[in-house]
PDB file of C-alpha atoms in Angstrom:
ATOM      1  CA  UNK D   1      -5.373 -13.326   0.880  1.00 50.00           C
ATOM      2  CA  UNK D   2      -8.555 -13.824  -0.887  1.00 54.00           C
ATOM      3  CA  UNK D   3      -6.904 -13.024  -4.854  1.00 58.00           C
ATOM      4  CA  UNK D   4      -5.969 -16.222  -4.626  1.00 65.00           C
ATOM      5  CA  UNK D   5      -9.207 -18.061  -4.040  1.00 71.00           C
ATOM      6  CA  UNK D   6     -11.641 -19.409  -6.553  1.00 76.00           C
ATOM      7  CA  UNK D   7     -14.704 -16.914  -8.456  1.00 76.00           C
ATOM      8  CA  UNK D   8     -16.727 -15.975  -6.618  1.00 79.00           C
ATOM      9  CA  UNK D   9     -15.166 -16.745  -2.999  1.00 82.00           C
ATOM     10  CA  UNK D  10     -12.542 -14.474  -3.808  1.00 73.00           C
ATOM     11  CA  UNK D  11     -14.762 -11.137  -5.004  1.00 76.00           C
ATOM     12  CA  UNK D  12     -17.177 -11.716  -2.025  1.00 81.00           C
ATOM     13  CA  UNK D  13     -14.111 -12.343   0.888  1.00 81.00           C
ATOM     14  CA  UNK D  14     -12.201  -8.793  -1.029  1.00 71.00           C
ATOM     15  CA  UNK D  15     -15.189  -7.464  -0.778  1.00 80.00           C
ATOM     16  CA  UNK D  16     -16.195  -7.766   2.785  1.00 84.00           C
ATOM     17  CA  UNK D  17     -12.816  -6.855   3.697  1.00 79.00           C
ATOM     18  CA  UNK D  18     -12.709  -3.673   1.581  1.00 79.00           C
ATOM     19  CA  UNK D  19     -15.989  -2.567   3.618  1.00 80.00           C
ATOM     20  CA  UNK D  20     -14.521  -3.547   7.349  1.00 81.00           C
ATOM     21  CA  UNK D  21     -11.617  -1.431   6.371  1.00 76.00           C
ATOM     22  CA  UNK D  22     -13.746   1.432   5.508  1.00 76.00           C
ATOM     23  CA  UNK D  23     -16.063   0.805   8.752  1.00 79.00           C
ATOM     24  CA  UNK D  24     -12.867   0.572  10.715  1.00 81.00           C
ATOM     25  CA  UNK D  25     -10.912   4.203  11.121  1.00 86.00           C
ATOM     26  CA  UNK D  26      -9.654   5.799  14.252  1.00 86.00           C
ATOM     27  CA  UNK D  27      -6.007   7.134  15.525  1.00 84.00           C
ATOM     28  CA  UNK D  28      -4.669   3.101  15.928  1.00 89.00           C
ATOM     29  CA  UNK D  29      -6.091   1.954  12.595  1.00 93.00           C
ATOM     30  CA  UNK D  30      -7.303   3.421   9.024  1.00 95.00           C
ATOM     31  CA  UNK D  31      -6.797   1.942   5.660  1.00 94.00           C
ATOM     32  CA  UNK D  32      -7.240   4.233   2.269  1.00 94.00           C
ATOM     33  CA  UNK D  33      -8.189   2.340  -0.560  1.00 93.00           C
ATOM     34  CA  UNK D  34      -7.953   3.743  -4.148  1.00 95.00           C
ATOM     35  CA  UNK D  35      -8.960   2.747  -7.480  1.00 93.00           C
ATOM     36  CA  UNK D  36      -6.357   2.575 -10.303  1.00 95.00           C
ATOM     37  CA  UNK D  37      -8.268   3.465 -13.394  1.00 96.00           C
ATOM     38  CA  UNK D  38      -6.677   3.565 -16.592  1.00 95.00           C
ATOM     39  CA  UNK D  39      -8.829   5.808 -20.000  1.00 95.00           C
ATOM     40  CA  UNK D  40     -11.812   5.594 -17.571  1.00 96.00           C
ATOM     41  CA  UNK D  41     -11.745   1.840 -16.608  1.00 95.00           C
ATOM     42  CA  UNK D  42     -10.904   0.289 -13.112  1.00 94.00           C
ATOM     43  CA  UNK D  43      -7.552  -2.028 -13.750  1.00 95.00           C
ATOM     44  CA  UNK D  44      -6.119  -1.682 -10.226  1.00 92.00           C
ATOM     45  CA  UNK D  45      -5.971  -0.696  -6.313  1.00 93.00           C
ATOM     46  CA  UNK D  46      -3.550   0.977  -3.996  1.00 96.00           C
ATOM     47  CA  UNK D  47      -3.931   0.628  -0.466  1.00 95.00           C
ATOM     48  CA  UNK D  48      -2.386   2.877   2.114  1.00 97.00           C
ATOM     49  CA  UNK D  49      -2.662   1.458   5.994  1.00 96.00           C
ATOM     50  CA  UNK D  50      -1.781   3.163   9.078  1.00 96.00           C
ATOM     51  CA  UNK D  51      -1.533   0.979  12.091  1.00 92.00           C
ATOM     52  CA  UNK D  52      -1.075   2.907  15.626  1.00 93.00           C
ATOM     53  CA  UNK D  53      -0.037   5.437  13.114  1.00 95.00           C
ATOM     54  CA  UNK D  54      -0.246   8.294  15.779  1.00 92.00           C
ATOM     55  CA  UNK D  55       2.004   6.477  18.052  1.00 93.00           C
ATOM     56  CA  UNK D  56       5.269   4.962  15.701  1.00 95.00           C
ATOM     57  CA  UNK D  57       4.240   7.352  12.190  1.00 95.00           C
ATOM     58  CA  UNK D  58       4.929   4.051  10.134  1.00 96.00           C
ATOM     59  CA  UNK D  59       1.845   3.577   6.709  1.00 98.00           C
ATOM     60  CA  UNK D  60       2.608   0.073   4.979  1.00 98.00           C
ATOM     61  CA  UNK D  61       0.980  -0.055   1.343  1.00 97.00           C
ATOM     62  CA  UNK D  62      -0.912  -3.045  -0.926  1.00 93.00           C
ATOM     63  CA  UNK D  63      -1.550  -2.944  -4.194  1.00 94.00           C
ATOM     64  CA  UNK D  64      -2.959  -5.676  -6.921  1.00 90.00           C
ATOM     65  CA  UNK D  65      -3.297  -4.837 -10.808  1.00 93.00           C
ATOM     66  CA  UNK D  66      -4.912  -6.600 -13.305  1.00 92.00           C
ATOM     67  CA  UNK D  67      -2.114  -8.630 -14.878  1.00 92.00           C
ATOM     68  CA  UNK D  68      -3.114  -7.240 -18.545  1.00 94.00           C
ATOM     69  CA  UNK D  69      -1.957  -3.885 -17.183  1.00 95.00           C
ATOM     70  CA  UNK D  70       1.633  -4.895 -15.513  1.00 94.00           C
ATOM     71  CA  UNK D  71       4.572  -4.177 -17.062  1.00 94.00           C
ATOM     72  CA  UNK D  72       4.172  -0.115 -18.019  1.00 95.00           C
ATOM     73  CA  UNK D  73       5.301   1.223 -14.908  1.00 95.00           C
ATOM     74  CA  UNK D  74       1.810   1.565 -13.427  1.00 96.00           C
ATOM     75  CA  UNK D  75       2.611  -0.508 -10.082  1.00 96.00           C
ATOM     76  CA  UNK D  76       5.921   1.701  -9.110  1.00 97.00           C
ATOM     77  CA  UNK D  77       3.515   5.302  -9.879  1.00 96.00           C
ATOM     78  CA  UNK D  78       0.926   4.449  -7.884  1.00 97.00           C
ATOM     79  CA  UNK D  79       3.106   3.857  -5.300  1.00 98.00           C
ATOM     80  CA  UNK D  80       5.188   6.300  -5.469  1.00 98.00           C
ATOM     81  CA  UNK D  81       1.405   8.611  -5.319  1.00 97.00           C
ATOM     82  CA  UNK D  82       0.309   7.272  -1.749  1.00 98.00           C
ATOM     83  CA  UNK D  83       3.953   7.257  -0.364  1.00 98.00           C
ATOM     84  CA  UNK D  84       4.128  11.243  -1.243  1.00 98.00           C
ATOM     85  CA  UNK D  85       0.581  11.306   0.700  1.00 98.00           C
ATOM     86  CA  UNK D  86       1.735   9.534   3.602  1.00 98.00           C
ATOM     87  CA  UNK D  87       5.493  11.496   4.232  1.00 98.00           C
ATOM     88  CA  UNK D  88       4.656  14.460   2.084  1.00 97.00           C
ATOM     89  CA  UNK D  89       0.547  14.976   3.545  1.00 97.00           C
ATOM     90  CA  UNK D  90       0.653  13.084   6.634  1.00 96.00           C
ATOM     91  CA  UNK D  91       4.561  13.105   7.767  1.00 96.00           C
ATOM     92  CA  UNK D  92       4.988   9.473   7.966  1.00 97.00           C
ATOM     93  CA  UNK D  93       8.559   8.691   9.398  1.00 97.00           C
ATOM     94  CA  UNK D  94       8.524   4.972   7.419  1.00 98.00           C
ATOM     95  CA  UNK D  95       7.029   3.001   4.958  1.00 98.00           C
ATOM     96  CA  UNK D  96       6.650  -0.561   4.424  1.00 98.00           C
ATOM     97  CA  UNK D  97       5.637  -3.637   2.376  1.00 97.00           C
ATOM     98  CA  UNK D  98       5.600  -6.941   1.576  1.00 97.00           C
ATOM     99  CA  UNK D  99       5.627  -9.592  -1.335  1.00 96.00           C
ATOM    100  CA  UNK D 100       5.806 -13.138  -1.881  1.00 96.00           C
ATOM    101  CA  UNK D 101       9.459 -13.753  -2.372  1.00 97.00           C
ATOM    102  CA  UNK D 102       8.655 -15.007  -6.337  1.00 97.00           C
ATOM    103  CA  UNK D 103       6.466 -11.367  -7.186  1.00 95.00           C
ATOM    104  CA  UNK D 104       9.777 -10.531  -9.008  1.00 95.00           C
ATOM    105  CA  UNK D 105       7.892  -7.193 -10.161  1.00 94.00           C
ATOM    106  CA  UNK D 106       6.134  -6.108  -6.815  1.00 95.00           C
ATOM    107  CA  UNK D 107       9.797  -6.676  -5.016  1.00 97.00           C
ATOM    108  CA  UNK D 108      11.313  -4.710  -7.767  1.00 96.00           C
ATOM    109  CA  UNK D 109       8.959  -1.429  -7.251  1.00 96.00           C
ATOM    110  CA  UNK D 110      10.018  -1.209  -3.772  1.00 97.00           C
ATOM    111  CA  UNK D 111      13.837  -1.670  -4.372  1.00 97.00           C
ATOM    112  CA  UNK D 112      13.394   0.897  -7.371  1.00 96.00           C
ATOM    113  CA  UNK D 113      12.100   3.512  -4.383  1.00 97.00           C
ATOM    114  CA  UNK D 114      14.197   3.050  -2.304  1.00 97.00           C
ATOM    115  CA  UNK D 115      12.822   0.684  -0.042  1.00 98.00           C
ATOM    116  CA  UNK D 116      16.036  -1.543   1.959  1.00 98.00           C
ATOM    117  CA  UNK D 117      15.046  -5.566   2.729  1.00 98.00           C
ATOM    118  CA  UNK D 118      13.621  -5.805   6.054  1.00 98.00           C
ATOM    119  CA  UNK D 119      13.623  -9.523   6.812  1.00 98.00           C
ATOM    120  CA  UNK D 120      10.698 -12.068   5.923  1.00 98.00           C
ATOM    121  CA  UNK D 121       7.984 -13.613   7.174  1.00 97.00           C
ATOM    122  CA  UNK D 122       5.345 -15.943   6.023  1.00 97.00           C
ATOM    123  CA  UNK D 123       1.570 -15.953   4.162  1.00 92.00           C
ATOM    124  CA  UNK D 124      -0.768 -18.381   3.175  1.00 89.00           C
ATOM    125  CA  UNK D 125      -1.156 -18.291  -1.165  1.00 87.00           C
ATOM    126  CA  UNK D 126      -3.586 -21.008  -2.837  1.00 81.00           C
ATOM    127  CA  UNK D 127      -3.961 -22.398   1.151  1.00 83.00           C
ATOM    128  CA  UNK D 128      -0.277 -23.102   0.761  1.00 91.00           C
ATOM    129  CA  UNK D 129       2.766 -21.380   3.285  1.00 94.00           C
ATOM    130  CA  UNK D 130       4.487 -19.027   0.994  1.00 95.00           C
ATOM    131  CA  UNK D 131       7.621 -17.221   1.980  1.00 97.00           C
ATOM    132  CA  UNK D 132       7.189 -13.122   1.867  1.00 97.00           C
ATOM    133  CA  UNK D 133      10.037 -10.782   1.534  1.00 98.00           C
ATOM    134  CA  UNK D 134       9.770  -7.736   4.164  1.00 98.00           C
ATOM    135  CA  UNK D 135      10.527  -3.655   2.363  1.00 98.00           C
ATOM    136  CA  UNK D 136      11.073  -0.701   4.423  1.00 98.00           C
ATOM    137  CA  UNK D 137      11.309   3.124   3.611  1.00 98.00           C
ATOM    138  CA  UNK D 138      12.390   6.292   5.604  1.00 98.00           C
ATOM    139  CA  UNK D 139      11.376   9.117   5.427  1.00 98.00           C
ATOM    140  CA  UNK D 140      14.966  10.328   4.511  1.00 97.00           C
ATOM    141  CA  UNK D 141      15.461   7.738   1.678  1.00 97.00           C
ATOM    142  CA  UNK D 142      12.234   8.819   0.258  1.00 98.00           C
ATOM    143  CA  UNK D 143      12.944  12.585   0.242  1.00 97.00           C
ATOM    144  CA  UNK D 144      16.202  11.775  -1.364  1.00 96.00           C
ATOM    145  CA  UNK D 145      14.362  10.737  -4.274  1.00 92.00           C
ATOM    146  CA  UNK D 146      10.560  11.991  -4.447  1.00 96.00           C
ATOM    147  CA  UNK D 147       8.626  13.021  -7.051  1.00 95.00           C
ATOM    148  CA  UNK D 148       8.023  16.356  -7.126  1.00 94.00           C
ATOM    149  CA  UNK D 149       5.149  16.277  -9.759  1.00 97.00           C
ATOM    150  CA  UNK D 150       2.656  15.216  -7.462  1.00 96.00           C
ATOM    151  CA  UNK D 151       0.488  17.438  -6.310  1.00 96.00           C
ATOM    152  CA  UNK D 152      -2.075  16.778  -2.715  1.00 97.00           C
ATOM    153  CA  UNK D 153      -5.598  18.449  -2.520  1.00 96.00           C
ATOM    154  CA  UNK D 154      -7.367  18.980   0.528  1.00 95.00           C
ATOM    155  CA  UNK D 155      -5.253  16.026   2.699  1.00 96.00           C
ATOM    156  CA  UNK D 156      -5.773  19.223   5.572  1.00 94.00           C
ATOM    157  CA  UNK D 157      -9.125  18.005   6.672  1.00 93.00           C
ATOM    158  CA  UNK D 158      -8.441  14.554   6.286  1.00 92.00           C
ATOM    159  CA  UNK D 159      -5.648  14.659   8.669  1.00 94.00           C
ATOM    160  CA  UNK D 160      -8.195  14.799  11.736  1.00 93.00           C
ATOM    161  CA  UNK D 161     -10.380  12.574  10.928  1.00 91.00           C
ATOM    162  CA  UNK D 162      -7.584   9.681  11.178  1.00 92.00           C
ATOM    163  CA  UNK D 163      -6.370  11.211  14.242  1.00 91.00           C
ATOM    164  CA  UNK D 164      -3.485  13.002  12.493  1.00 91.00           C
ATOM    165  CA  UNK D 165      -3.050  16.134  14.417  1.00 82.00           C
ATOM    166  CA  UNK D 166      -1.409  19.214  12.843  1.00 62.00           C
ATOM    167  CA  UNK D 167       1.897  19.301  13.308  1.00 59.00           C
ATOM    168  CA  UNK D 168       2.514  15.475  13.966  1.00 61.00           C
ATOM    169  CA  UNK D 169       5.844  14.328  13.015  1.00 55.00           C
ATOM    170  CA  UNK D 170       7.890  17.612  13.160  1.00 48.00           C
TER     171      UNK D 170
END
């Protein structure tokens, strides 16, 4: 993960992979990437990723926020926005995500949603192994208790263009 490399290694390696995502989008792979902004400034971003999404309907989400933001509630919202996308706009059947065992906050969004333990895996942090804790979300655990403030514009004629076809997941 480049956050945890050195200024400026770690803007330049974000960067690059922020624009590979973007260059990258068909019916096996697309990644959304939106700003968090905060009275007009940029404090955050939510990522929502759909691998072979066609194929298994399953989005898994990132997100990073500038630590003088955490702790008001921000980091379980903006999840809680691209998870209504992806099973309210695109009819995802599962969600998932991932933290490093110690993010005490980023593990307690996803048990807050809903999200059930999903086993663990591994990730490099600081060029150290660091143990990561594995979330995952249905589609029925997140109806149970969405939102129902949110409100999607014009996700109709995205749908296609990430190979989403109309009707997929009914």
């Amino acid at each position: 993960m480049s956050l945890y490399r050195e200024s400026p290694e770690r803007e330049w390696a974000w960067l690059r992979g922020i624009w590979a995502g973007r260059a990258r989008v068909s019916e096996d792979f697309w990644r959304l990437y939106f700003v968090v902004v905060v009275d007009g400034e940029p404090v955050g971003m939510q990522d929502l990723i759909g691998l072979k999404f066609t194929t298994f309907g399953t989005v898994g989400t990132f997100s990073w926020l500038d630590p003088e933001v955490r702790g008001r509630g921000l980091g379980k919202e903006i999840r809680q926005a691209v998870l209504h996308l992806a099973f309210e706009g695109f009819e995802a059947r599962e969600a998932s995500s991932e933290a490093f065992h110690d993010n005490l906050a980023s593990n307690r969004v996803s048990e807050s949603l809903g999200y059930e333990p999903n086993g663990a895996t591994w990730d490099t942090r600081r060029g150290e192994a660091a143990a990561m804790n594995r979330w995952r979300l249905t589609r029925e655990r997140w109806a149970a208790t969405r939102r129902d403030d949110i409100e999607l514009i014009g996700v109709a004629g995205c749908r296609p263009v990430l190979g989403i076809g109309v009707g997929f997941g009914s």
